[in-house]
């Protein structure tokens, strides 16, 4: 399998800095809870948080939609819930990629039942190819039409997460 660079590391960081600035402006005077969706979000989450100029609290959630192949299983398994209570808090879900939309939709619905003061979604990549579930993305890094993406946290069967760039996997 070959990987072709789609978004180079420097371009990712530049865009992430812009999103950090936007979130800092929108949440000025507040201290939102940022909830990262593990595992793919790790690099994006870290770079995003370090670019903020507001205080935040951090928590993580893990839900699995994929098996070990390239297609979604169509089901969500909640593996780790958040630890912080989100009632009456400003919450931002941080996701690496929105593909079918199933993961994000399930997480949004779950968190909405806990009555946060506000709930927004920040995703590094909005990939339209297989969208089946409508989800609103408030902060979006890049829109990509199609292709299997790896790198900067994104994996194929747990491989390629470590790559600095976002790449398209070619078989
Ligand atoms: C990937 C990705 C998103 C989700 C997107 O996570 O990180 O969370 O799939 O797909 P969807 O929009 O079709 O639901 P995955 O479950 O593979 O776990 P990972 O983050 O550990 O790679």
mmCIF file of C-alpha atoms and ligand atoms in Angstrom:
data_model
loop_
_atom_site.group_PDB
_atom_site.id
_atom_site.type_symbol
_atom_site.label_atom_id
_atom_site.label_comp_id
_atom_site.label_asym_id
_atom_site.label_seq_id
_atom_site.Cartn_x
_atom_site.Cartn_y
_atom_site.Cartn_z
ATOM 1 C CA UNK A 1 0.000 0.000 0.000
ATOM 2 C CA UNK A 2 1.247 3.468 -0.912
ATOM 3 C CA UNK A 3 0.485 6.765 0.809
ATOM 4 C CA UNK A 4 0.219 9.979 -1.167
ATOM 5 C CA UNK A 5 0.435 13.272 0.738
ATOM 6 C CA UNK A 6 -2.852 15.150 0.585
ATOM 7 C CA UNK A 7 -2.389 17.818 3.284
ATOM 8 C CA UNK A 8 1.191 18.525 4.377
ATOM 9 C CA UNK A 9 1.947 18.941 8.089
ATOM 10 C CA UNK A 10 2.621 22.695 7.871
ATOM 11 C CA UNK A 11 -0.710 23.297 6.160
ATOM 12 C CA UNK A 12 -2.489 21.273 8.849
ATOM 13 C CA UNK A 13 -0.855 23.332 11.611
ATOM 14 C CA UNK A 14 -1.681 26.595 9.878
ATOM 15 C CA UNK A 15 -5.366 25.658 9.645
ATOM 16 C CA UNK A 16 -5.459 24.314 13.217
ATOM 17 C CA UNK A 17 -4.026 27.648 14.465
ATOM 18 C CA UNK A 18 -6.833 29.486 12.669
ATOM 19 C CA UNK A 19 -9.462 27.284 14.321
ATOM 20 C CA UNK A 20 -7.833 27.815 17.742
ATOM 21 C CA UNK A 21 -8.008 31.566 17.213
ATOM 22 C CA UNK A 22 -11.660 31.363 16.166
ATOM 23 C CA UNK A 23 -12.636 29.236 19.179
ATOM 24 C CA UNK A 24 -10.719 31.566 21.537
ATOM 25 C CA UNK A 25 -12.652 34.513 20.112
ATOM 26 C CA UNK A 26 -16.046 32.774 20.240
ATOM 27 C CA UNK A 27 -15.541 31.483 23.810
ATOM 28 C CA UNK A 28 -13.724 34.504 25.244
ATOM 29 C CA UNK A 29 -14.598 34.826 28.973
ATOM 30 C CA UNK A 30 -15.797 31.202 29.118
ATOM 31 C CA UNK A 31 -14.063 27.954 29.991
ATOM 32 C CA UNK A 32 -15.559 25.284 27.752
ATOM 33 C CA UNK A 33 -15.057 21.555 28.109
ATOM 34 C CA UNK A 34 -13.329 20.123 25.056
ATOM 35 C CA UNK A 35 -14.219 16.492 24.500
ATOM 36 C CA UNK A 36 -11.855 14.643 22.185
ATOM 37 C CA UNK A 37 -13.065 11.546 20.358
ATOM 38 C CA UNK A 38 -10.288 8.968 20.761
ATOM 39 C CA UNK A 39 -8.003 7.691 19.271
ATOM 40 C CA UNK A 40 -7.629 9.472 15.970
ATOM 41 C CA UNK A 41 -8.011 12.929 17.495
ATOM 42 C CA UNK A 42 -4.814 12.901 19.589
ATOM 43 C CA UNK A 43 -2.563 15.144 17.457
ATOM 44 C CA UNK A 44 -5.366 17.462 16.377
ATOM 45 C CA UNK A 45 -6.580 17.824 19.973
ATOM 46 C CA UNK A 46 -3.113 18.625 21.302
ATOM 47 C CA UNK A 47 -2.265 21.137 18.583
ATOM 48 C CA UNK A 48 -5.695 22.779 18.844
ATOM 49 C CA UNK A 49 -5.566 23.177 22.633
ATOM 50 C CA UNK A 50 -2.037 24.558 22.594
ATOM 51 C CA UNK A 51 -3.112 27.267 20.168
ATOM 52 C CA UNK A 52 -5.947 28.516 22.396
ATOM 53 C CA UNK A 53 -5.789 31.670 24.461
ATOM 54 C CA UNK A 54 -8.680 30.762 26.804
ATOM 55 C CA UNK A 55 -8.779 28.284 29.689
ATOM 56 C CA UNK A 56 -10.416 24.965 28.873
ATOM 57 C CA UNK A 57 -11.130 21.670 30.559
ATOM 58 C CA UNK A 58 -10.339 18.490 28.679
ATOM 59 C CA UNK A 59 -12.055 15.134 28.562
ATOM 60 C CA UNK A 60 -12.211 12.223 26.158
ATOM 61 C CA UNK A 61 -14.737 9.805 24.782
ATOM 62 C CA UNK A 62 -14.160 6.662 22.773
ATOM 63 C CA UNK A 63 -16.698 5.155 20.448
ATOM 64 C CA UNK A 64 -15.906 2.655 17.784
ATOM 65 C CA UNK A 65 -17.659 2.515 14.437
ATOM 66 C CA UNK A 66 -15.141 0.684 12.312
ATOM 67 C CA UNK A 67 -14.041 -2.924 12.331
ATOM 68 C CA UNK A 68 -10.620 -3.699 10.966
ATOM 69 C CA UNK A 69 -11.462 -2.921 7.356
ATOM 70 C CA UNK A 70 -12.103 0.179 5.300
ATOM 71 C CA UNK A 71 -15.874 0.292 5.737
ATOM 72 C CA UNK A 72 -18.045 1.242 8.688
ATOM 73 C CA UNK A 73 -19.801 -1.544 10.586
ATOM 74 C CA UNK A 74 -22.871 0.698 10.858
ATOM 75 C CA UNK A 75 -22.931 0.387 14.622
ATOM 76 C CA UNK A 76 -21.487 2.412 17.443
ATOM 77 C CA UNK A 77 -19.950 0.919 20.515
ATOM 78 C CA UNK A 78 -19.292 3.303 23.409
ATOM 79 C CA UNK A 79 -15.983 2.193 24.868
ATOM 80 C CA UNK A 80 -15.178 5.119 27.156
ATOM 81 C CA UNK A 81 -17.550 7.806 28.373
ATOM 82 C CA UNK A 82 -16.544 11.297 29.526
ATOM 83 C CA UNK A 83 -15.645 11.699 33.204
ATOM 84 C CA UNK A 84 -16.713 15.342 33.665
ATOM 85 C CA UNK A 85 -20.365 16.253 34.185
ATOM 86 C CA UNK A 86 -21.426 18.368 31.208
ATOM 87 C CA UNK A 87 -24.750 19.710 32.519
ATOM 88 C CA UNK A 88 -24.885 23.503 32.123
ATOM 89 C CA UNK A 89 -21.381 23.546 30.633
ATOM 90 C CA UNK A 90 -20.225 24.834 27.258
ATOM 91 C CA UNK A 91 -19.076 21.754 25.404
ATOM 92 C CA UNK A 92 -17.103 21.386 22.180
ATOM 93 C CA UNK A 93 -16.706 17.915 20.689
ATOM 94 C CA UNK A 94 -13.369 17.552 18.924
ATOM 95 C CA UNK A 95 -13.291 14.933 16.182
ATOM 96 C CA UNK A 96 -10.617 14.051 13.629
ATOM 97 C CA UNK A 97 -12.824 12.957 10.745
ATOM 98 C CA UNK A 98 -16.521 12.805 9.984
ATOM 99 C CA UNK A 99 -17.214 10.088 7.453
ATOM 100 C CA UNK A 100 -20.667 8.433 7.568
ATOM 101 C CA UNK A 101 -21.495 10.782 10.450
ATOM 102 C CA UNK A 102 -22.648 7.898 12.644
ATOM 103 C CA UNK A 103 -20.036 8.333 15.388
ATOM 104 C CA UNK A 104 -20.577 12.048 15.742
ATOM 105 C CA UNK A 105 -24.356 11.816 15.588
ATOM 106 C CA UNK A 106 -24.380 9.206 18.376
ATOM 107 C CA UNK A 107 -22.027 11.243 20.551
ATOM 108 C CA UNK A 108 -23.978 14.478 19.999
ATOM 109 C CA UNK A 109 -27.245 12.739 20.872
ATOM 110 C CA UNK A 110 -25.762 11.156 23.985
ATOM 111 C CA UNK A 111 -24.296 14.430 25.259
ATOM 112 C CA UNK A 112 -27.457 16.428 24.433
ATOM 113 C CA UNK A 113 -29.429 14.292 26.893
ATOM 114 C CA UNK A 114 -27.142 15.597 29.660
ATOM 115 C CA UNK A 115 -28.257 19.194 29.050
ATOM 116 C CA UNK A 116 -25.060 21.118 28.365
ATOM 117 C CA UNK A 117 -25.408 24.933 28.220
ATOM 118 C CA UNK A 118 -24.179 24.716 24.634
ATOM 119 C CA UNK A 119 -22.811 22.007 22.373
ATOM 120 C CA UNK A 120 -20.683 22.592 19.294
ATOM 121 C CA UNK A 121 -18.686 20.334 17.021
ATOM 122 C CA UNK A 122 -15.171 20.854 15.728
ATOM 123 C CA UNK A 123 -13.841 18.403 13.127
ATOM 124 C CA UNK A 124 -10.523 18.488 11.330
ATOM 125 C CA UNK A 125 -11.859 16.732 8.225
ATOM 126 C CA UNK A 126 -15.344 16.656 6.820
ATOM 127 C CA UNK A 127 -15.414 13.832 4.278
ATOM 128 C CA UNK A 128 -18.622 13.762 2.283
ATOM 129 C CA UNK A 129 -18.201 10.530 0.344
ATOM 130 C CA UNK A 130 -20.141 8.225 2.665
ATOM 131 C CA UNK A 131 -22.297 10.658 4.658
ATOM 132 C CA UNK A 132 -25.398 8.881 5.843
ATOM 133 C CA UNK A 133 -26.189 10.807 9.007
ATOM 134 C CA UNK A 134 -26.672 14.560 8.928
ATOM 135 C CA UNK A 135 -24.454 16.337 11.463
ATOM 136 C CA UNK A 136 -23.674 20.032 11.841
ATOM 137 C CA UNK A 137 -19.982 20.875 12.043
ATOM 138 C CA UNK A 138 -19.396 24.290 13.609
ATOM 139 C CA UNK A 139 -15.620 24.396 13.114
ATOM 140 C CA UNK A 140 -14.206 22.468 10.162
ATOM 141 C CA UNK A 141 -10.551 22.191 9.169
ATOM 142 C CA UNK A 142 -10.725 20.698 5.700
ATOM 143 C CA UNK A 143 -13.401 19.350 3.422
ATOM 144 C CA UNK A 144 -12.333 16.285 1.461
ATOM 145 C CA UNK A 145 -14.565 14.652 -1.117
ATOM 146 C CA UNK A 146 -13.244 11.103 -1.086
ATOM 147 C CA UNK A 147 -10.354 8.729 -0.484
ATOM 148 C CA UNK A 148 -9.192 6.695 2.503
ATOM 149 C CA UNK A 149 -7.197 9.068 4.680
ATOM 150 C CA UNK A 150 -4.388 8.199 7.074
ATOM 151 C CA UNK A 151 -1.827 10.096 9.106
ATOM 152 C CA UNK A 152 -1.892 12.881 11.728
ATOM 153 C CA UNK A 153 -3.801 10.430 13.947
ATOM 154 C CA UNK A 154 -5.901 8.733 11.267
ATOM 155 C CA UNK A 155 -5.325 5.018 10.843
ATOM 156 C CA UNK A 156 -5.950 2.080 8.626
ATOM 157 C CA UNK A 157 -6.128 -0.998 10.827
ATOM 158 C CA UNK A 158 -4.082 0.879 13.485
ATOM 159 C CA UNK A 159 -1.311 1.631 10.997
ATOM 160 C CA UNK A 160 -0.101 5.025 9.689
ATOM 161 C CA UNK A 161 -1.386 7.133 12.624
ATOM 162 C CA UNK A 162 2.141 8.377 13.264
ATOM 163 C CA UNK A 163 2.554 10.079 9.864
ATOM 164 C CA UNK A 164 2.984 13.859 10.071
ATOM 165 C CA UNK A 165 0.969 14.579 6.932
ATOM 166 C CA UNK A 166 -2.576 13.599 6.048
ATOM 167 C CA UNK A 167 -2.246 11.100 3.223
ATOM 168 C CA UNK A 168 -4.489 9.176 0.872
ATOM 169 C CA UNK A 169 -4.012 5.432 0.962
ATOM 170 C CA UNK A 170 -3.622 3.840 -2.452
ATOM 171 C CA UNK A 171 -3.769 0.088 -2.874
HETATM 172 C C1 LIG B 1 -12.998 7.010 13.123
HETATM 173 C C2 LIG B 1 -12.804 8.506 13.229
HETATM 174 C C3 LIG B 1 -14.162 8.983 13.658
HETATM 175 C C4 LIG B 1 -15.095 7.999 12.999
HETATM 176 C C5 LIG B 1 -15.685 8.613 11.780
HETATM 177 O O1 LIG B 1 -12.855 6.487 14.403
HETATM 178 O O2 LIG B 1 -11.800 8.836 14.143
HETATM 179 O O3 LIG B 1 -14.319 8.963 15.062
HETATM 180 O O4 LIG B 1 -14.313 6.854 12.646
HETATM 181 O O5 LIG B 1 -16.479 7.698 11.083
HETATM 182 P P1 LIG B 1 -18.045 7.840 10.923
HETATM 183 O O6 LIG B 1 -18.367 9.268 10.604
HETATM 184 O O7 LIG B 1 -18.326 6.924 9.744
HETATM 185 O O8 LIG B 1 -18.717 7.350 12.149
HETATM 186 P P2 LIG B 1 -12.607 4.942 14.711
HETATM 187 O O9 LIG B 1 -13.866 4.373 15.261
HETATM 188 O O10 LIG B 1 -12.002 4.271 13.512
HETATM 189 O O11 LIG B 1 -11.567 4.986 15.880
HETATM 190 P P3 LIG B 1 -10.118 5.690 15.941
HETATM 191 O O12 LIG B 1 -10.356 7.173 16.140
HETATM 192 O O13 LIG B 1 -9.486 5.057 17.125
HETATM 193 O O14 LIG B 1 -9.397 5.408 14.657
#
